[in-house]
CSV table of C-alpha atoms in Angstrom, one decimal:
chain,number,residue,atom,x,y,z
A,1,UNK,CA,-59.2,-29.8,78.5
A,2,UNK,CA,-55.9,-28.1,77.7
A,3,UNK,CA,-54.9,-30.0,74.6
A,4,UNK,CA,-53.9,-27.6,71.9
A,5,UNK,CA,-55.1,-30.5,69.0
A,6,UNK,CA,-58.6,-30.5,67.8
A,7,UNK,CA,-60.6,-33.4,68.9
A,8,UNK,CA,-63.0,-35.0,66.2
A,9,UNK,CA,-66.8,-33.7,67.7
A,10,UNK,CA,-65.3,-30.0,68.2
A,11,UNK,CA,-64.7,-29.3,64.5
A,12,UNK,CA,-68.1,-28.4,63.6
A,13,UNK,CA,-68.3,-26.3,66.9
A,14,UNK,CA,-64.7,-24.5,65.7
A,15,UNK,CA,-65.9,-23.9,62.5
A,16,UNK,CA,-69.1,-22.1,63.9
A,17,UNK,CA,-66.7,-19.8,65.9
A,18,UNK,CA,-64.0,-19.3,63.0
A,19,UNK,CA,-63.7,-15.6,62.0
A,20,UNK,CA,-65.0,-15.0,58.0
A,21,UNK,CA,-62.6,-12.1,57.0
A,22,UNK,CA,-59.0,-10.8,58.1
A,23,UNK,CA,-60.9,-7.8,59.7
A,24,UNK,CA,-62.5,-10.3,62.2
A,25,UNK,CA,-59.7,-11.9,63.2
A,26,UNK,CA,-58.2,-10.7,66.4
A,27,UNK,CA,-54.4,-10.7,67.4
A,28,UNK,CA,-51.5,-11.7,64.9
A,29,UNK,CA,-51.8,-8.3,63.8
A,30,UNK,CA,-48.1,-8.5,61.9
A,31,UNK,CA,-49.2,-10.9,60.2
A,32,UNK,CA,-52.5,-10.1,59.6
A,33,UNK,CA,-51.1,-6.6,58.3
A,34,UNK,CA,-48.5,-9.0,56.0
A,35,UNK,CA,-51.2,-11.6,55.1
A,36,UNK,CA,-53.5,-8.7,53.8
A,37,UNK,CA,-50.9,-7.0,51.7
A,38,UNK,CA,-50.1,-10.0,49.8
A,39,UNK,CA,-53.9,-11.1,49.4
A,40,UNK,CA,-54.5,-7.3,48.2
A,41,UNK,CA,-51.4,-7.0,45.9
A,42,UNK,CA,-52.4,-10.4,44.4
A,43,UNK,CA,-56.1,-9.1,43.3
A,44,UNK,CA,-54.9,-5.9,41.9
A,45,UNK,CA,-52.9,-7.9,39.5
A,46,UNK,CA,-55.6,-10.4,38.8
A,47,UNK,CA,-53.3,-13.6,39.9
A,48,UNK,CA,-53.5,-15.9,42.0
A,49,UNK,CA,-51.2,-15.3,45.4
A,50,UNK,CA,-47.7,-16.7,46.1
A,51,UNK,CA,-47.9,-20.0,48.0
A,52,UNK,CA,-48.3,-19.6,52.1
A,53,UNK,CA,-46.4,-21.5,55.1
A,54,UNK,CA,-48.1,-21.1,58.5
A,55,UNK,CA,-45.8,-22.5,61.0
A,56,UNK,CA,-46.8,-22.4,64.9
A,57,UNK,CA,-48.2,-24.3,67.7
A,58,UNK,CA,-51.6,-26.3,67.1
A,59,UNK,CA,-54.9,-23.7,68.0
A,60,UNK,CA,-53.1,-20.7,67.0
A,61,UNK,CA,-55.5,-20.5,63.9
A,62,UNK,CA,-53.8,-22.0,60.7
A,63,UNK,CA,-56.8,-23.4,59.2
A,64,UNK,CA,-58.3,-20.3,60.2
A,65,UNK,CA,-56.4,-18.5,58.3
A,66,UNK,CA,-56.4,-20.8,54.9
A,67,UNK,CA,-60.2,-20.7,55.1
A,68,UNK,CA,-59.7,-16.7,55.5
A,69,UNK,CA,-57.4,-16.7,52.2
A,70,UNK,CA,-59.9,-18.7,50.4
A,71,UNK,CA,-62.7,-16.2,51.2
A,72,UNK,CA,-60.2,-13.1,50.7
A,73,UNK,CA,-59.6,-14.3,46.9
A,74,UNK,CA,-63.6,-15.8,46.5
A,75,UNK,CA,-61.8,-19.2,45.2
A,76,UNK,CA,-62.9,-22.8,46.3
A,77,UNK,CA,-61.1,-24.1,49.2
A,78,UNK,CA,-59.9,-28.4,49.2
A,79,UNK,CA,-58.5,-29.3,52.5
A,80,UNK,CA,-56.0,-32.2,53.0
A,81,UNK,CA,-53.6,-33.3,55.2
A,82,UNK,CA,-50.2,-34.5,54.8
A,83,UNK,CA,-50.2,-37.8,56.7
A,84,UNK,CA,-53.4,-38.3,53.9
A,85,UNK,CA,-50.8,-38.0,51.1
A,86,UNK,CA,-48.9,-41.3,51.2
A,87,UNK,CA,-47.8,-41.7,47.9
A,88,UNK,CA,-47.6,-39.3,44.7
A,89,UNK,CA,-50.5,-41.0,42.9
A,90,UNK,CA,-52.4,-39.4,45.6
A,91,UNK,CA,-51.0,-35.6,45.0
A,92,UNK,CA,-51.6,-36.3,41.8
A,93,UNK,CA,-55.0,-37.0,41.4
A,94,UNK,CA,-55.6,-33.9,43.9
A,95,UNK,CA,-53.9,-31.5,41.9
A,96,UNK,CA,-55.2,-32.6,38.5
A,97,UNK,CA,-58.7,-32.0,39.4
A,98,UNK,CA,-58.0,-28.6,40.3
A,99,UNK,CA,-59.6,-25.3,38.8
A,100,UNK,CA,-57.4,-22.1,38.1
A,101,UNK,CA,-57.3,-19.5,41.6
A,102,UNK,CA,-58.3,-22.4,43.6
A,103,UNK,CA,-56.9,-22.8,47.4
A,104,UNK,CA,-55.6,-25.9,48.7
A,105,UNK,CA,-54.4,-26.0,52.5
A,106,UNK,CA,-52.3,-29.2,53.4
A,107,UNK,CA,-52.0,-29.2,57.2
A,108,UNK,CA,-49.5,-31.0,59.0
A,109,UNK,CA,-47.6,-30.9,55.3
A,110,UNK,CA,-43.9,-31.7,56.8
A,111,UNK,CA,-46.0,-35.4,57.4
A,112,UNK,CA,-45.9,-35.5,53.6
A,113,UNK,CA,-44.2,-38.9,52.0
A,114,UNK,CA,-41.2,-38.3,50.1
A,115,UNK,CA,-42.4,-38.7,46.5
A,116,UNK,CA,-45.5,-36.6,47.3
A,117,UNK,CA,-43.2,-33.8,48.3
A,118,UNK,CA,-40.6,-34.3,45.2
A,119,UNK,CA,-43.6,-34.0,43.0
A,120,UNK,CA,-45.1,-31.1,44.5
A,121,UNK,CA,-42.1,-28.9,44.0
A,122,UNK,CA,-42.5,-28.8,40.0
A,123,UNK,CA,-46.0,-28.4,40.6
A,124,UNK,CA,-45.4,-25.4,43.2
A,125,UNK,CA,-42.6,-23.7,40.8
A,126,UNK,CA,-43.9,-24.7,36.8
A,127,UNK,CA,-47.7,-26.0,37.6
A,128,UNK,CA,-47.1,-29.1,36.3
A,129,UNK,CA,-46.5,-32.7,37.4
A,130,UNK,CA,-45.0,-35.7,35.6
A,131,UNK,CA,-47.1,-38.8,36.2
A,132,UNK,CA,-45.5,-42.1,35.7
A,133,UNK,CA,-47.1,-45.2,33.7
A,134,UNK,CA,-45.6,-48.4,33.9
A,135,UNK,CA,-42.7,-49.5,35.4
A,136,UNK,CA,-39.2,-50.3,34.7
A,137,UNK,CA,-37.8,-49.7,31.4
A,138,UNK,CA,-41.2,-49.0,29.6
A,139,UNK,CA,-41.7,-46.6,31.9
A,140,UNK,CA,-43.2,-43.3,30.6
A,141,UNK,CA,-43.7,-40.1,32.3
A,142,UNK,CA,-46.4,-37.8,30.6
A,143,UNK,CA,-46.4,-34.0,31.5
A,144,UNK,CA,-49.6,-32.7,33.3
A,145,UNK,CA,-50.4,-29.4,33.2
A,146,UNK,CA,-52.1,-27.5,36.4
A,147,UNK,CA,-54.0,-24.3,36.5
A,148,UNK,CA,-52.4,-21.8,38.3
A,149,UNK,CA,-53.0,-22.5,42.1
A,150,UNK,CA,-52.2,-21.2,45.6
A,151,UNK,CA,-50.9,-23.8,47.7
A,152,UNK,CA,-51.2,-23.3,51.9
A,153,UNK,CA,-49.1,-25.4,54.7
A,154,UNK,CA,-49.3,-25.4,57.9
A,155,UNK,CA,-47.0,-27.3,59.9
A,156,UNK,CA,-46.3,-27.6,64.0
A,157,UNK,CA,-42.5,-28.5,63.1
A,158,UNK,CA,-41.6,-26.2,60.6
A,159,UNK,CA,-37.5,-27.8,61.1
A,160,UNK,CA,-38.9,-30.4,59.5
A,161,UNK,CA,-39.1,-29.6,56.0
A,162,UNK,CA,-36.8,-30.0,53.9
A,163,UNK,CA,-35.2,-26.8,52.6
A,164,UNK,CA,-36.4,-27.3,48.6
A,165,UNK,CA,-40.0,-27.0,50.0
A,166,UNK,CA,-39.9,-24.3,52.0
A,167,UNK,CA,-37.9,-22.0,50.0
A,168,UNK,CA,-40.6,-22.7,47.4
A,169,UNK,CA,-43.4,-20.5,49.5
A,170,UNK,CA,-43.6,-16.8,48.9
A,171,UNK,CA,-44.9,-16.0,52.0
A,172,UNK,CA,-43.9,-17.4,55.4
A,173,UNK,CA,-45.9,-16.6,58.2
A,174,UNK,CA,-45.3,-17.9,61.9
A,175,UNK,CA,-48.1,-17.4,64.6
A,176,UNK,CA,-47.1,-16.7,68.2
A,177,UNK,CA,-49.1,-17.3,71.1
A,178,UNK,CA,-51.8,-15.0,72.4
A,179,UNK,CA,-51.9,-11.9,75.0
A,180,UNK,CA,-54.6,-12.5,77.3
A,181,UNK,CA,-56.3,-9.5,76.5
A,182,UNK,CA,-56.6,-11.1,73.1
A,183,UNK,CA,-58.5,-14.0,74.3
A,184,UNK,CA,-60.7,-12.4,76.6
A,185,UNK,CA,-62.0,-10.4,73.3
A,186,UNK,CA,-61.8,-14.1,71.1
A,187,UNK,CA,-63.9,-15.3,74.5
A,188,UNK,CA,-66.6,-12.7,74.3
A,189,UNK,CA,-66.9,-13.1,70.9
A,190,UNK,CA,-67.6,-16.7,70.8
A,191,UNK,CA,-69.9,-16.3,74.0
A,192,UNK,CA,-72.2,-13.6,71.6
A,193,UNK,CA,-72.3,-16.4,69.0
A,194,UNK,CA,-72.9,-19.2,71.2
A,195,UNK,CA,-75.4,-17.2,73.3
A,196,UNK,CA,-73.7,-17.2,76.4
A,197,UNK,CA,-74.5,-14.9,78.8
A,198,UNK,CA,-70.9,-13.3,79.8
A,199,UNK,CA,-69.5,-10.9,82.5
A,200,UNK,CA,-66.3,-9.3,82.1
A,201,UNK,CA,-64.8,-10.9,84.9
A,202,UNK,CA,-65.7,-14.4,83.9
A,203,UNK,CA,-64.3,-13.5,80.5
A,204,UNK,CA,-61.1,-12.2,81.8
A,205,UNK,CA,-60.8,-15.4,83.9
A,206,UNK,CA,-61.2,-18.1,80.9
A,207,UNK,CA,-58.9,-15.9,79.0
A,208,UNK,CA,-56.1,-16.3,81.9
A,209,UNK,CA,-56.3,-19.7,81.9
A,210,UNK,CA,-56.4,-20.5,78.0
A,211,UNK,CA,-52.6,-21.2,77.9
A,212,UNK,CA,-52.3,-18.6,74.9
A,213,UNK,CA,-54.2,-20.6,72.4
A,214,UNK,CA,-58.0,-19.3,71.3
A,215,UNK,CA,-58.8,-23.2,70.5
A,216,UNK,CA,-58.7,-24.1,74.9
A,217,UNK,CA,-60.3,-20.3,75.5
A,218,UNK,CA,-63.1,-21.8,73.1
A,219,UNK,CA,-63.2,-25.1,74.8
A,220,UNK,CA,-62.8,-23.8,78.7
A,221,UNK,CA,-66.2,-21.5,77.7
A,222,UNK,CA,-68.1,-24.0,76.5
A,223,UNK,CA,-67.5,-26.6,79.5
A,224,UNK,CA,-67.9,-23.1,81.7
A,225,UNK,CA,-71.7,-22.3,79.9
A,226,UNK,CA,-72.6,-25.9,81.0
A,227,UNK,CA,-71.4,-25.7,84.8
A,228,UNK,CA,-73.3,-22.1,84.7
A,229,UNK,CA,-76.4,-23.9,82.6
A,230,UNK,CA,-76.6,-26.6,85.5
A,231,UNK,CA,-75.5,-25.2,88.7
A,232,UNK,CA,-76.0,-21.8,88.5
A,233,UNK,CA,-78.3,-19.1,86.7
A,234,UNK,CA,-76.7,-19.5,83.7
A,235,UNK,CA,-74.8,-16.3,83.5
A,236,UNK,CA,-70.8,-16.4,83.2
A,237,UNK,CA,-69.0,-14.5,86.4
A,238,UNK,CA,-66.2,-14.4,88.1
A,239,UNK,CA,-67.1,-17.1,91.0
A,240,UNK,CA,-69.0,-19.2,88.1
A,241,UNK,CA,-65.8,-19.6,86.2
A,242,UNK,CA,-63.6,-20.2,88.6
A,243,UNK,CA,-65.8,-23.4,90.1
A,244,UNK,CA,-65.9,-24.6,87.1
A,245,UNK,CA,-62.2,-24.5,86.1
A,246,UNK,CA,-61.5,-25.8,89.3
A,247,UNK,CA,-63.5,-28.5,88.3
A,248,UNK,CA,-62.1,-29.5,85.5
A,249,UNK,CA,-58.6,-29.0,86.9
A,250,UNK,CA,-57.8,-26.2,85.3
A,251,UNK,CA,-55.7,-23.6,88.1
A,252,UNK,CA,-55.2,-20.1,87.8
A,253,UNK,CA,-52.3,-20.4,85.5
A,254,UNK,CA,-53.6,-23.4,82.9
A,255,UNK,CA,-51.8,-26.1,84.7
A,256,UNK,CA,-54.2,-28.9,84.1
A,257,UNK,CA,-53.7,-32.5,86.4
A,258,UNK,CA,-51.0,-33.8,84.1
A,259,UNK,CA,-48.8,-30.8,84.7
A,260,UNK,CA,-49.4,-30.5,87.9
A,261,UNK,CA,-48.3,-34.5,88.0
A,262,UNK,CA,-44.9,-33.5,86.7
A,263,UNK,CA,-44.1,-30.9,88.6
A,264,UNK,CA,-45.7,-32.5,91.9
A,265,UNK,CA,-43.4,-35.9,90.8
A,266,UNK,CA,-39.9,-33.7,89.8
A,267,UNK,CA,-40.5,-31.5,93.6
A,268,UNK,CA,-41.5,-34.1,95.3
A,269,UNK,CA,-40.1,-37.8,94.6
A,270,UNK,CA,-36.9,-36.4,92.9
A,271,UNK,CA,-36.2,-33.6,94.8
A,272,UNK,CA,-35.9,-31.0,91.9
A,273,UNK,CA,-34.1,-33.2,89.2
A,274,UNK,CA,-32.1,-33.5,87.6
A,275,UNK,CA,-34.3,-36.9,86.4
A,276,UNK,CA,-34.7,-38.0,83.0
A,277,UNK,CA,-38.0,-37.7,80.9
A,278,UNK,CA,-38.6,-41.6,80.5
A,279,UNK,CA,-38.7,-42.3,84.8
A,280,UNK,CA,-40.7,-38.6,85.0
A,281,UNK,CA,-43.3,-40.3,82.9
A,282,UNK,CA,-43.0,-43.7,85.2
A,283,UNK,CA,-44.2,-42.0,88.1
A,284,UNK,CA,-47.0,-39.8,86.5
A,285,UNK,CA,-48.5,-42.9,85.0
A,286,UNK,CA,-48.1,-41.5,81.1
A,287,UNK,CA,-46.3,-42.5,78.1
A,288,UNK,CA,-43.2,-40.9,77.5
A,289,UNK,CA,-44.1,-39.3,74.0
A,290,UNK,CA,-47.3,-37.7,76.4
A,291,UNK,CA,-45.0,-36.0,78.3
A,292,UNK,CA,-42.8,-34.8,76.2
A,293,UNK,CA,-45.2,-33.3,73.8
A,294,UNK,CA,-48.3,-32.4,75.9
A,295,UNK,CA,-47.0,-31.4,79.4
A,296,UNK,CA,-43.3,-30.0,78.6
A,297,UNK,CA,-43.4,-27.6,76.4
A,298,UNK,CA,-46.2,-25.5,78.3
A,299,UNK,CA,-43.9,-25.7,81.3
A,300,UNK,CA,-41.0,-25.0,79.6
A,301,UNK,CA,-41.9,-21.8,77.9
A,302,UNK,CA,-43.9,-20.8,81.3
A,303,UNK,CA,-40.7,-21.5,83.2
A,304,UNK,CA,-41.6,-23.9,85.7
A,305,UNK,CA,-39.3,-26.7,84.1
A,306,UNK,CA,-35.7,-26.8,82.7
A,307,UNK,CA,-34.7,-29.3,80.1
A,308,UNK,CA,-30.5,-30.2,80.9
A,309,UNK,CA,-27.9,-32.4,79.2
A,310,UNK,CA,-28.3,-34.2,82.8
A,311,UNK,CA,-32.3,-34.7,82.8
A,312,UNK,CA,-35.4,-32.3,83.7
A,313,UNK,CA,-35.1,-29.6,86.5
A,314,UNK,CA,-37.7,-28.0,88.4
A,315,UNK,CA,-37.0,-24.0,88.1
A,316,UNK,CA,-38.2,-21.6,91.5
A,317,UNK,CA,-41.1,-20.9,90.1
A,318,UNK,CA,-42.5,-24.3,90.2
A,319,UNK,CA,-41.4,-25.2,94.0
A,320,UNK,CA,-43.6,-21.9,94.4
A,321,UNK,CA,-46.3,-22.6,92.1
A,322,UNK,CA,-46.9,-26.1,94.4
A,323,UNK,CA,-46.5,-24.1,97.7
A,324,UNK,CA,-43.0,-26.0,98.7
A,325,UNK,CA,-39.9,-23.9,99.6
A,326,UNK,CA,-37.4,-24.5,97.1
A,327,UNK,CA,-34.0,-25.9,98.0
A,328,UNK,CA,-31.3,-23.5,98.7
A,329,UNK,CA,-28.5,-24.9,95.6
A,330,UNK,CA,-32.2,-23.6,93.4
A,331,UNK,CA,-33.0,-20.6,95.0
A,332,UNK,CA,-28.9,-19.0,94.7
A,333,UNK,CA,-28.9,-20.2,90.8
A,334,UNK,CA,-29.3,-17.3,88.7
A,335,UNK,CA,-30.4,-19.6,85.8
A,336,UNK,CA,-33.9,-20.5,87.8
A,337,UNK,CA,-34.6,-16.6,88.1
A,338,UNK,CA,-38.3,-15.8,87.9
């Protein structure tokens, strides 16, 4: 429920809800305000704009944004991804079909294999790409040219690529999470155009518990209409969200059952921590890669969990959050200050 990826069946649902212009989208005004000024100075001058990076957690609105570009300019949009680009060949033959002004948005590009991302530096910087026939010493490389072209990343690990590719973008953009008073307007507006019937106070109450990210405010709505639709009058309020948040294990903060599983498991069976990350997944019942990726950094940035040189450590905030009084050596340490 509080996965930040995209499953498969909720695409078409997203893309429904996806704002059309940079005037509909709502928060990441700076760099909505940047985005528009380089869109703008790019059709006064008749060119096609400087390359893009969106960097930032998954939900935040990346492809959102390289659809908005797309329409901005009134150029085609191609989509791709970078684990999809496994060798060169395969750049290649998307790049070569290519019209001049056209968009194309590579998500998860630091997943990019090596030659594709050698070959897409010439092709960023000079619009061309040497394709390679043969092999060994009769080798020959023939010159391709490419139309001029705006090329848009998005990446979740921005550290991860290499420094030749990202110095190549002209415009760097990285999205932070969202105010809540953002998502409760991103909430009513996908309730108008789902046809939810929504009071403020149910709105306000998805919004809280959206973890920052419009993608679970969309998500927590539509699994919120259908508790309303089937056990109650089909109208969004305060009472009618909340039972069906708690139903879904959602709490008031986000925490969904596998957080609450790691901080119950570090309070409880480990007294706090220090413990490390492989033996906290043990006793949830999760791989370690699951909690690592899904369940930490929510916690960490929240500050109900520490990551040490020693192990994981449960801060003050989350012997609160679980209704235990936190041991005193917590409690007198400055560093788990609320």
């Amino acid at each position: 429920m509080t996965a930040a990826e995209a499953e498969g069946d909720e695409r078409a649902v997203e893309a429904a809800l996806r704002p059309r212009s940079l005037d509909e989208v709502v928060g990441q005004a700076r760099v909505r305000d940047q985005l528009g000024l380089v869109l703008e100075a790019a059709r006064m001058r008749g060119r096609s704009p400087d390359h893009v990076l969106l960097s930032g957690p998954p939900g935040l609105g990346k492809t959102t944004l390289a659809m908005i570009i797309a329409h901005e300019m009134t150029a085609p949009l191609r989509l791709t991804s970078g684990p999809a680009i496994t060798h060169a060949g395969d750049l290649a033959a998307i790049l070569s079909g290519m019209n001049e002004g056209e968009v194309l948005f590579v998500d998860e590009i630091h997943r990019m294999s090596r030659p594709a991302e050698e070959m897409l530096y010439m092709a960023m910087e000079d619009f061309r790409v040497d394709v390679v026939i043969g092999k060994g010493p009769g080798a020959t490389a023939i010159p391709l040219e490419i139309p001029p072209f705006t090329l848009v990343g998005a990446t979740t690990r921005a550290g991860l690529l290499p420094g030749p590719l990202r110095d190549r973008f002209g415009f760097t953009a990285h999205l932070e999470y969202y105010e809540p008073h953002e998502l409760d307007r991103i909430v009513h507006r996908s309730a108008g155009l789902l046809g939810v019937e929504l009071r403020p106070d149910g709105s306000s109450e998805i919004a809280s518990r959206s973890r920052g990210t419009p993608r679970i405010a969309n998500r927590l709505l539509r699994r919120v209409r259908d508790f309303a639709q089937v056990r109650a009058d089909g109208v969004v309020t305060l009472d009618v969200a909340r039972a069906a948040l708690d139903l879904y294990e959602v709490d008031e903060l986000g925490l969904d059952r596998l957080d609450r599983a790691v901080l119950d498991a570090l309070c409880r069976r480990f007294g706090g921590g220090p413990v490390g990350v492989s033996t906290l997944a043990v006793a949830v019942g999760e791989e370690r890669e699951t909690v690592e990726e899904v369940a930490e950094p929510f916690l960490v940035r929240n500050g109900f969990l520490a990551r040490t040189p020693r192990g994981r450590i449960a801060t003050r905030a989350a012997w609160h959050h679980l209704g235990l009084a936190a041991p005193a050596a917590v409690a007198d340490t400055a560093l788990f200050d609320d």
